[in-house]
Amino acid sequence: MYNNPIAQVIRDAFIENVSRKELIQNIEDPKVNTIGNILRNQRITLFEKAINRFLQKSGLPDIPPISQYVNEKNLLTFSLQLSGYIRDAQQELDKLSNKHACDPDLIKLYEAAAKYSVDCNEKIEGSKYIFKEHCDYQFWKVHIDDSLASAKFNNYGFIVNPNRKNLILAMPFHINSTQEELQAWSSKYLNKTLDNKAIYGSQVDVYMAHFPIEQPRGEKFALSLKTLNNPNNYFTETDMRFVSSYLKGFIGEDIKIDDKYKVIKGKAFSAEKFKQNCQNITIIGYCAGTAHASRWINAFSHIANQLYDEQTTKEALKNIFIVSYAFLPMQKESKCSGVYFMSNYPDDTMRKEPFIKMFNPELYEKCKYHPSDNPCHISLMPDNKNYVIAFPLAENFDIVNENGVKEPLANIENGHHMGLITAPNASSDYHYPNIIFNSVVKNASLGKRGTDVFKYNQSQSRSNAAHFSIISNRYAAYNK
């Protein structure tokens, strides 16, 4: 897309991180047509052409020609860090429009970066990366005895029960499938939000979905942008497999679909039963995990529309509830209901929340927290069932670590880190973001919908309860 400010960022990053880096000398003579050299030249040339196509469409000159002696470790790192270069380019983010953010040419560049990273598997000396495109989701049932930090994750032998309350954690993680990593990553971002065994694991079954470590980063970002470009209908074969494997029991009985996603067998529930089943689905989405959830709902809707009339499906889907952090609603009229939380500095000049801004820049500016006496900024979407709550980000945000020592929350990325809402700020008495988030998650998980998700446990301190009541009433009445 012409004049996309992201293009200059990508070009500058290539020059700095590839062109100006030292070349390698111990490569075989590239003029000798060994299989290794032929494949090497092919993958480099394909990626080089993809970069130049993106730059040309933006009205910029090509990158300097990639040397035949280029260090592919640097080129691979460049392919993996495209989103990071954009994240750090605050000046260019300030100029970004929604059309530029979701530029189809940028999507193609991300896809080319993903392909290049896969083509490099076991081809670069010293690189331990192994990538695979179009991986299935890793899906776990989470057994919480005391905390997420010691939870057990099971990925076989279970059925998601439509007659139970279900909370699905849709996370952007790329991690190894070990108990240690699953425990560490989930507790790092969700902290103690689910550490209540009287609810989670007892009244509410908890699951977690994420892509495996083998998924290329470029693919994840391409998927998110494709979802943003077609939020009502887009899903992939991977998403349909996920829904068919775990969620089709919420739609009807004995459902089977063919390879064209057509229902070839199945029995619908009554309209009321279908609506109740949907009310038993609550999703916590973090960053790109919210885009994953949107695609699941599109696949879910695609099946449901073949068994129910349009109005019944519409009424049922609004009972599915999303609690999101660091990803805003993708459309004015969403299929499901939800609360979308975000944090930003009251003065965000040159320090905007980077990923919300790079995915949904115009809505970010409308919904972000502006300096005021209010404890948060509340925005209601036109569908009257989805809210955005923006909290002011403190200049200093500390947590208490496992040893009871106060330390700064690392890598908060101007408000992107989920820990900013799932943990209290140990250096402040202002804990309302954490209180409100936890209350909404609990209420939604237990099946409450509408303004009931904002009800607060009055057994909490009087000042906290009064403050939450003010915010809850603003939700209910909504006053821009």
Coordinates of C-alpha atoms in Angstrom, one line a residue:
M1 CA 0.0 0.0 0.0
Y2 CA 1.4 3.4 -1.1
N3 CA 3.0 5.6 1.6
N4 CA 2.7 2.9 4.4
P5 CA 4.9 4.4 7.2
I6 CA 5.8 0.8 8.2
A7 CA 7.7 0.3 5.0
Q8 CA 10.5 2.8 5.9
V9 CA 10.8 1.0 9.3
I10 CA 11.3 -2.3 7.6
R11 CA 13.8 -0.9 5.1
D12 CA 15.9 0.8 7.7
A13 CA 15.8 -2.3 9.9
F14 CA 17.1 -4.4 7.0
I15 CA 20.0 -2.1 6.3
E16 CA 20.9 -1.9 10.0
N17 CA 20.5 -5.5 10.9
V18 CA 21.5 -7.3 7.7
S19 CA 23.3 -5.1 5.1
R20 CA 25.7 -3.5 7.7
K21 CA 26.5 -6.7 9.4
E22 CA 29.7 -8.6 8.8
L23 CA 29.6 -11.1 6.0
I24 CA 30.7 -14.7 6.4
Q25 CA 33.8 -16.1 4.8
N26 CA 33.6 -19.8 5.5
I27 CA 30.8 -20.5 3.0
E28 CA 31.3 -22.8 0.1
D29 CA 31.9 -21.1 -3.2
P30 CA 28.4 -19.9 -4.1
K31 CA 29.3 -20.2 -7.7
V32 CA 29.6 -24.0 -7.4
N33 CA 26.2 -25.5 -8.0
T34 CA 26.0 -27.8 -5.0
I35 CA 22.5 -28.7 -3.7
G36 CA 23.2 -26.7 -0.5
N37 CA 24.1 -23.5 -2.4
I38 CA 21.2 -23.8 -4.8
L39 CA 18.7 -24.1 -2.0
R40 CA 20.4 -21.3 -0.1
N41 CA 20.2 -19.0 -3.1
Q42 CA 16.6 -19.9 -3.8
R43 CA 15.3 -19.1 -0.2
I44 CA 17.3 -15.9 0.0
T45 CA 16.2 -14.7 -3.4
L46 CA 12.5 -15.5 -2.7
F47 CA 12.6 -13.5 0.6
E48 CA 14.5 -10.7 -1.0
K49 CA 11.9 -10.4 -3.7
A50 CA 9.1 -10.4 -1.1
I51 CA 10.8 -7.5 0.8
N52 CA 11.2 -5.5 -2.3
R53 CA 7.6 -6.1 -3.4
F54 CA 6.4 -4.6 -0.1
L55 CA 8.8 -1.6 -0.4
Q56 CA 7.8 -1.0 -4.1
K57 CA 4.1 -1.0 -3.3
S58 CA 4.8 1.6 -0.6
G59 CA 6.7 3.8 -3.0
L60 CA 10.2 3.1 -1.6
P61 CA 13.4 1.9 -3.3
D62 CA 14.5 -1.7 -3.0
I63 CA 16.7 -2.9 -0.2
P64 CA 20.5 -3.1 -1.1
P65 CA 21.0 -6.4 -2.9
I66 CA 21.6 -9.3 -0.5
S67 CA 25.2 -10.4 -0.8
Q68 CA 25.9 -14.0 -1.7
Y69 CA 28.0 -14.1 1.4
V70 CA 25.3 -12.8 3.8
N71 CA 25.2 -14.2 7.2
E72 CA 21.9 -16.1 7.2
K73 CA 21.7 -15.9 11.0
N74 CA 21.2 -12.2 10.6
L75 CA 18.7 -12.6 7.8
L76 CA 16.7 -15.2 9.8
T77 CA 16.7 -12.9 12.8
F78 CA 15.4 -10.1 10.6
S79 CA 12.6 -12.3 9.4
L80 CA 11.6 -13.2 12.9
Q81 CA 11.7 -9.6 14.3
L82 CA 9.5 -7.8 11.7
S83 CA 6.9 -7.1 14.3
G84 CA 9.5 -6.0 16.8
Y85 CA 10.9 -3.4 14.5
I86 CA 7.3 -2.0 14.0
R87 CA 6.7 -2.2 17.7
D88 CA 9.7 0.0 18.5
A89 CA 9.0 2.6 15.8
Q90 CA 6.9 5.1 17.9
Q91 CA 7.2 7.9 15.4
E92 CA 5.8 5.8 12.6
L93 CA 3.1 4.3 14.8
D94 CA 1.9 7.8 15.4
K95 CA 1.2 8.2 11.6
L96 CA -0.5 4.8 11.2
S97 CA -4.0 4.4 9.8
N98 CA -6.1 1.2 10.0
K99 CA -5.6 0.7 6.3
H100 CA -1.9 0.8 6.6
A101 CA -1.9 -1.4 9.8
C102 CA -3.8 -4.1 7.9
D103 CA -2.1 -3.6 4.6
P104 CA -2.5 -6.8 2.4
D105 CA 1.1 -6.2 1.2
L106 CA 2.3 -6.3 4.8
I107 CA 0.5 -9.6 5.3
K108 CA 2.3 -11.0 2.3
L109 CA 5.6 -9.9 3.7
Y110 CA 4.8 -11.6 7.0
E111 CA 3.9 -14.8 5.1
A112 CA 7.1 -14.6 3.2
A113 CA 9.1 -14.2 6.4
A114 CA 7.3 -17.3 7.8
K115 CA 8.2 -19.3 4.7
Y116 CA 11.8 -18.2 4.8
S117 CA 12.1 -19.2 8.5
V118 CA 10.7 -22.7 7.7
D119 CA 13.1 -23.0 4.7
C120 CA 16.0 -22.3 7.0
N121 CA 15.3 -25.3 9.2
E122 CA 18.6 -27.2 9.8
K123 CA 20.3 -25.1 7.1
I124 CA 22.1 -22.5 9.2
E125 CA 25.0 -23.7 11.3
G126 CA 24.5 -23.0 15.0
S127 CA 20.8 -22.2 14.7
K128 CA 18.5 -24.2 16.9
Y129 CA 15.2 -22.9 15.4
I130 CA 12.9 -25.5 13.9
F131 CA 9.7 -24.0 12.4
K132 CA 6.5 -25.6 10.9
E133 CA 3.7 -23.8 9.2
H134 CA 0.0 -24.4 9.9
C135 CA 0.4 -26.1 13.2
D136 CA -2.6 -27.2 15.2
Y137 CA -3.3 -25.5 18.5
Q138 CA -1.9 -27.0 21.7
F139 CA -5.0 -27.5 23.9
W140 CA -4.8 -28.3 27.6
K141 CA -7.1 -29.0 30.5
V142 CA -5.7 -27.0 33.4
H143 CA -6.0 -28.7 36.8
I144 CA -5.5 -26.0 39.5
D145 CA -5.0 -27.3 43.0
D146 CA -3.3 -24.3 44.6
S147 CA -2.1 -22.0 41.8
L148 CA -1.3 -21.8 38.1
A149 CA 2.4 -21.9 39.1
S150 CA 1.8 -25.5 40.2
A151 CA -1.1 -26.5 38.0
K152 CA -1.2 -29.7 36.0
F153 CA -1.7 -29.5 32.2
N154 CA -3.3 -32.4 30.4
N155 CA -3.7 -32.6 26.6
Y156 CA -5.6 -35.8 26.1
G157 CA -8.5 -37.9 27.3
F158 CA -10.9 -35.1 28.1
I159 CA -14.1 -33.6 26.5
V160 CA -15.1 -30.0 26.9
N161 CA -18.5 -30.4 28.6
P162 CA -21.2 -28.1 27.2
N163 CA -23.2 -28.6 30.4
R164 CA -20.4 -27.2 32.6
K165 CA -19.1 -23.6 32.9
N166 CA -15.9 -23.4 30.8
L167 CA -13.1 -20.9 30.8
I168 CA -10.7 -21.1 27.8
L169 CA -7.4 -19.2 28.0
A170 CA -6.5 -18.1 24.4
M171 CA -2.9 -17.2 24.7
P172 CA -0.2 -15.9 22.2
F173 CA 2.5 -18.2 23.6
H174 CA 5.1 -20.0 21.5
I175 CA 6.4 -22.4 24.2
N176 CA 7.6 -26.0 24.7
S177 CA 4.9 -28.4 25.8
T178 CA 6.4 -29.1 29.2
Q179 CA 4.7 -28.8 32.6
E180 CA 7.5 -26.4 33.7
E181 CA 7.0 -24.0 30.8
L182 CA 3.2 -24.1 30.8
Q183 CA 3.2 -23.4 34.6
A184 CA 5.8 -20.6 34.3
W185 CA 4.2 -18.8 31.3
S186 CA 0.6 -19.0 32.4
S187 CA 1.4 -17.8 36.0
K188 CA 3.7 -15.1 34.6
Y189 CA 0.8 -13.4 32.7
L190 CA -2.2 -14.5 34.7
N191 CA -0.6 -14.3 38.1
K192 CA -3.2 -15.2 40.8
T193 CA -6.3 -14.5 38.7
L194 CA -7.4 -18.1 38.7
D195 CA -6.0 -19.1 42.1
N196 CA -9.4 -19.8 43.6
K197 CA -10.1 -23.5 43.6
A198 CA -13.6 -22.9 45.0
I199 CA -14.4 -21.6 41.5
Y200 CA -11.7 -22.5 38.9
G201 CA -11.6 -26.3 38.6
S202 CA -14.6 -26.7 40.8
Q203 CA -17.5 -24.7 39.4
V204 CA -15.6 -23.8 36.2
D205 CA -13.5 -26.0 34.0
V206 CA -10.3 -24.3 32.8
Y207 CA -8.5 -24.9 29.5
M208 CA -5.6 -23.2 27.7
A209 CA -5.0 -23.0 24.0
H210 CA -1.8 -21.7 22.2
F211 CA 0.3 -22.4 19.2
P212 CA 3.4 -24.6 19.6
I213 CA 6.9 -23.2 19.6
E214 CA 7.3 -24.3 16.0
Q215 CA 4.9 -21.8 14.6
P216 CA 6.8 -19.0 12.7
R217 CA 6.2 -15.6 14.2
G218 CA 5.4 -14.2 10.8
E219 CA 2.5 -16.6 10.5
K220 CA 1.0 -15.5 13.8
F221 CA 1.0 -11.8 12.7
A222 CA -0.3 -12.6 9.3
L223 CA -3.2 -14.5 10.8
S224 CA -4.0 -11.6 13.2
L225 CA -4.0 -9.1 10.3
K226 CA -6.2 -11.4 8.1
T227 CA -8.6 -11.7 11.0
L228 CA -8.7 -7.9 11.4
N229 CA -9.4 -7.6 7.7
N230 CA -12.3 -10.0 7.7
P231 CA -13.4 -10.3 11.4
N232 CA -16.9 -11.6 10.7
N233 CA -16.0 -14.6 8.5
Y234 CA -12.3 -15.4 8.5
F235 CA -11.1 -18.7 9.9
T236 CA -8.5 -21.3 8.9
E237 CA -8.6 -25.0 8.6
T238 CA -6.6 -25.1 11.8
D239 CA -9.4 -23.1 13.6
M240 CA -12.1 -25.4 12.2
R241 CA -10.2 -28.5 13.4
F242 CA -10.0 -26.9 16.9
V243 CA -13.7 -26.1 16.9
S244 CA -14.6 -29.6 15.5
S245 CA -12.4 -31.3 18.0
Y246 CA -13.5 -29.4 21.2
L247 CA -16.5 -27.1 20.7
K248 CA -18.9 -28.7 18.2
G249 CA -20.7 -30.5 21.2
F250 CA -22.0 -27.0 22.2
I251 CA -23.7 -26.7 18.8
G252 CA -25.5 -30.0 18.4
E253 CA -25.4 -33.7 18.7
D254 CA -23.3 -36.1 16.6
I255 CA -22.1 -33.4 14.3
K256 CA -19.9 -34.4 11.4
I257 CA -18.5 -32.0 8.8
D258 CA -16.8 -32.7 5.4
D259 CA -13.6 -31.2 4.1
K260 CA -15.6 -28.2 2.8
Y261 CA -16.9 -27.5 6.3
K262 CA -20.4 -28.6 5.4
V263 CA -22.4 -30.3 8.0
I264 CA -23.2 -33.8 6.7
K265 CA -24.6 -35.2 9.9
G266 CA -26.0 -33.8 13.2
K267 CA -29.0 -32.9 15.3
A268 CA -29.7 -29.4 16.5
F269 CA -30.5 -28.7 20.2
S270 CA -33.6 -26.6 21.1
A271 CA -32.9 -22.9 20.7
E272 CA -32.9 -22.4 24.5
K273 CA -30.4 -25.3 25.0
F274 CA -28.1 -23.9 22.3
K275 CA -28.2 -20.4 23.9
Q276 CA -27.4 -21.9 27.4
N277 CA -24.5 -23.9 26.0
C278 CA -23.0 -20.7 24.5
Q279 CA -23.4 -19.1 27.9
N280 CA -21.1 -21.8 29.3
I281 CA -18.2 -20.5 27.1
T282 CA -16.0 -17.7 28.5
I283 CA -12.7 -16.9 26.8
I284 CA -9.8 -14.9 28.2
G285 CA -7.8 -13.6 25.2
Y286 CA -4.4 -11.9 25.5
C287 CA -3.0 -10.0 22.5
A288 CA -3.1 -12.3 19.4
G289 CA -4.9 -14.9 21.5
T290 CA -8.0 -12.7 21.1
A291 CA -7.7 -13.0 17.3
H292 CA -7.4 -16.8 17.7
A293 CA -10.7 -16.7 19.7
S294 CA -12.4 -14.6 17.0
R295 CA -11.5 -17.2 14.3
W296 CA -12.9 -20.0 16.6
I297 CA -16.1 -18.1 16.9
N298 CA -16.3 -17.6 13.1
A299 CA -15.8 -21.4 12.6
F300 CA -18.3 -22.1 15.4
S301 CA -20.8 -19.8 13.7
H302 CA -20.2 -21.4 10.3
I303 CA -21.3 -24.7 11.7
A304 CA -24.2 -23.3 13.7
N305 CA -25.6 -21.4 10.8
Q306 CA -26.2 -24.8 9.1
L307 CA -28.3 -26.1 12.0
Y308 CA -30.2 -23.0 13.2
D309 CA -31.9 -20.0 11.7
E310 CA -29.9 -16.7 11.6
Q311 CA -31.7 -15.1 14.6
T312 CA -31.2 -18.1 16.9
T313 CA -27.5 -18.3 16.1
K314 CA -27.2 -14.6 16.6
E315 CA -28.9 -14.7 20.0
A316 CA -26.9 -17.7 21.1
L317 CA -23.5 -16.3 20.1
K318 CA -23.9 -13.1 22.1
N319 CA -23.9 -15.4 25.2
I320 CA -20.2 -16.3 24.4
F321 CA -18.1 -13.9 26.5
I322 CA -14.6 -12.7 25.8
V323 CA -12.5 -11.0 28.4
S324 CA -9.5 -9.5 26.5
Y325 CA -6.3 -7.7 27.3
A326 CA -4.2 -5.8 24.9
F327 CA -6.4 -6.4 21.8
L328 CA -9.3 -4.2 20.9
P329 CA -12.6 -5.2 19.3
M330 CA -12.1 -5.8 15.5
Q331 CA -15.5 -4.5 14.4
K332 CA -18.4 -2.3 15.5
E333 CA -20.8 -5.2 15.6
S334 CA -19.3 -8.4 17.1
K335 CA -20.9 -11.8 17.3
C336 CA -20.2 -12.3 20.9
S337 CA -20.1 -10.1 24.0
G338 CA -17.1 -8.9 25.9
V339 CA -14.9 -6.5 27.9
Y340 CA -11.6 -5.4 26.4
F341 CA -9.1 -4.1 28.8
M342 CA -6.0 -2.0 28.0
S343 CA -3.4 0.1 29.8
N344 CA -1.6 3.2 28.5
Y345 CA 0.4 6.1 29.9
P346 CA -1.8 9.1 30.3
D347 CA 0.8 11.0 28.3
D348 CA 1.7 8.4 25.7
T349 CA 3.8 10.6 23.4
M350 CA 6.5 8.4 22.0
R351 CA 5.4 5.5 24.2
K352 CA 2.1 4.3 22.9
E353 CA 1.0 0.8 23.7
P354 CA 2.7 -0.7 20.6
F355 CA 0.7 -3.8 19.7
I356 CA -2.8 -2.3 20.1
K357 CA -1.5 0.7 18.1
M358 CA 0.0 -1.4 15.3
F359 CA -3.1 -3.6 15.0
N360 CA -6.0 -1.1 15.6
P361 CA -4.5 2.4 15.6
E362 CA -7.6 4.5 15.1
L363 CA -9.6 2.7 17.8
Y364 CA -6.6 2.9 20.1
E365 CA -6.8 6.7 19.9
K366 CA -10.5 6.8 20.6
C367 CA -10.5 4.3 23.5
K368 CA -7.2 5.0 25.3
Y369 CA -7.0 6.6 28.7
H370 CA -6.7 10.4 28.6
P371 CA -5.5 12.5 31.5
S372 CA -8.5 13.1 33.8
D373 CA -9.8 12.6 37.3
N374 CA -11.6 9.5 36.2
P375 CA -10.1 6.1 37.3
C376 CA -10.5 4.7 33.8
H377 CA -11.9 5.5 30.3
I378 CA -14.9 3.5 29.3
S379 CA -16.0 3.1 25.6
L380 CA -19.1 1.3 24.5
M381 CA -19.1 -0.3 21.0
P382 CA -22.1 0.3 18.7
D383 CA -23.4 -3.2 19.3
N384 CA -24.1 -2.3 22.9
K385 CA -22.6 -5.5 24.2
N386 CA -18.8 -4.9 24.0
Y387 CA -16.9 -2.5 26.2
V388 CA -13.3 -1.2 26.2
I389 CA -11.9 -0.2 29.6
A390 CA -8.6 1.8 29.4
F391 CA -6.6 2.2 32.7
P392 CA -3.9 4.7 33.3
L393 CA -0.5 3.1 33.4
A394 CA 1.7 4.0 36.4
E395 CA 5.2 5.3 35.8
N396 CA 6.4 2.7 38.3
F397 CA 4.9 -0.7 38.4
D398 CA 6.3 -3.3 40.8
I399 CA 5.3 -6.8 41.6
V400 CA 6.2 -9.0 44.6
N401 CA 8.2 -12.0 43.4
E402 CA 8.0 -15.6 44.7
N403 CA 10.5 -14.7 47.4
G404 CA 8.4 -11.9 48.7
V405 CA 10.7 -9.2 47.3
K406 CA 9.4 -6.2 45.4
E407 CA 10.8 -5.8 41.9
P408 CA 9.8 -3.9 38.7
L409 CA 7.6 -5.8 36.3
A410 CA 9.9 -6.5 33.4
N411 CA 9.3 -5.6 29.7
I412 CA 5.9 -3.9 30.2
E413 CA 6.1 -2.6 26.6
N414 CA 4.2 0.7 27.4
G415 CA 1.2 -1.2 28.7
H416 CA 1.2 -4.4 26.7
H417 CA 2.3 -6.8 29.5
M418 CA -0.8 -8.7 30.9
G419 CA 0.7 -8.7 34.3
L420 CA -0.3 -5.0 34.5
I421 CA -3.9 -6.1 35.1
T422 CA -3.5 -9.5 36.6
A423 CA -1.2 -8.3 39.4
P424 CA -1.6 -5.4 41.9
N425 CA 1.0 -2.7 41.7
A426 CA 3.1 -3.2 44.8
S427 CA 4.2 0.5 44.7
S428 CA 0.7 1.9 44.7
D429 CA -2.6 1.8 46.5
Y430 CA -4.3 1.9 43.1
H431 CA -5.3 -1.7 42.6
Y432 CA -8.6 -1.2 40.8
P433 CA -7.5 -2.5 37.4
N434 CA -6.6 -5.8 39.1
I435 CA -9.7 -5.9 41.2
I436 CA -12.0 -5.1 38.3
F437 CA -10.3 -7.6 35.9
N438 CA -10.5 -10.4 38.4
S439 CA -14.1 -9.6 39.2
V440 CA -15.2 -9.6 35.5
V441 CA -13.3 -12.9 34.9
K442 CA -15.0 -14.5 37.9
N443 CA -18.5 -13.3 37.1
A444 CA -18.3 -14.1 33.4
S445 CA -16.8 -17.6 34.1
L446 CA -19.8 -18.3 36.3
G447 CA -22.1 -17.5 33.5
K448 CA -23.1 -14.0 34.3
R449 CA -23.7 -11.8 31.3
G450 CA -24.6 -8.2 30.5
T451 CA -23.9 -5.7 33.3
D452 CA -24.0 -8.6 35.8
V453 CA -20.3 -9.2 35.0
F454 CA -19.5 -6.0 36.7
K455 CA -21.0 -6.9 40.1
Y456 CA -18.5 -6.6 42.9
N457 CA -18.2 -8.7 46.0
Q458 CA -19.3 -6.2 48.7
S459 CA -17.4 -8.2 51.4
Q460 CA -14.3 -6.4 50.0
S461 CA -13.1 -3.2 51.7
R462 CA -15.7 -0.4 51.7
S463 CA -13.5 2.0 49.7
N464 CA -12.8 -0.7 47.0
A465 CA -16.5 -1.6 46.9
A466 CA -17.6 2.0 46.5
H467 CA -15.1 2.7 43.8
F468 CA -16.0 -0.4 41.9
S469 CA -19.7 0.5 42.2
I470 CA -19.0 3.9 40.5
I471 CA -17.3 2.1 37.6
S472 CA -20.0 -0.5 37.4
N473 CA -22.7 2.1 37.2
R474 CA -20.8 3.8 34.4
Y475 CA -20.9 0.6 32.5
A476 CA -24.5 0.1 33.1
A477 CA -25.6 3.6 32.2
Y478 CA -22.7 4.4 29.9
N479 CA -21.8 8.1 29.7
K480 CA -19.1 8.9 27.2

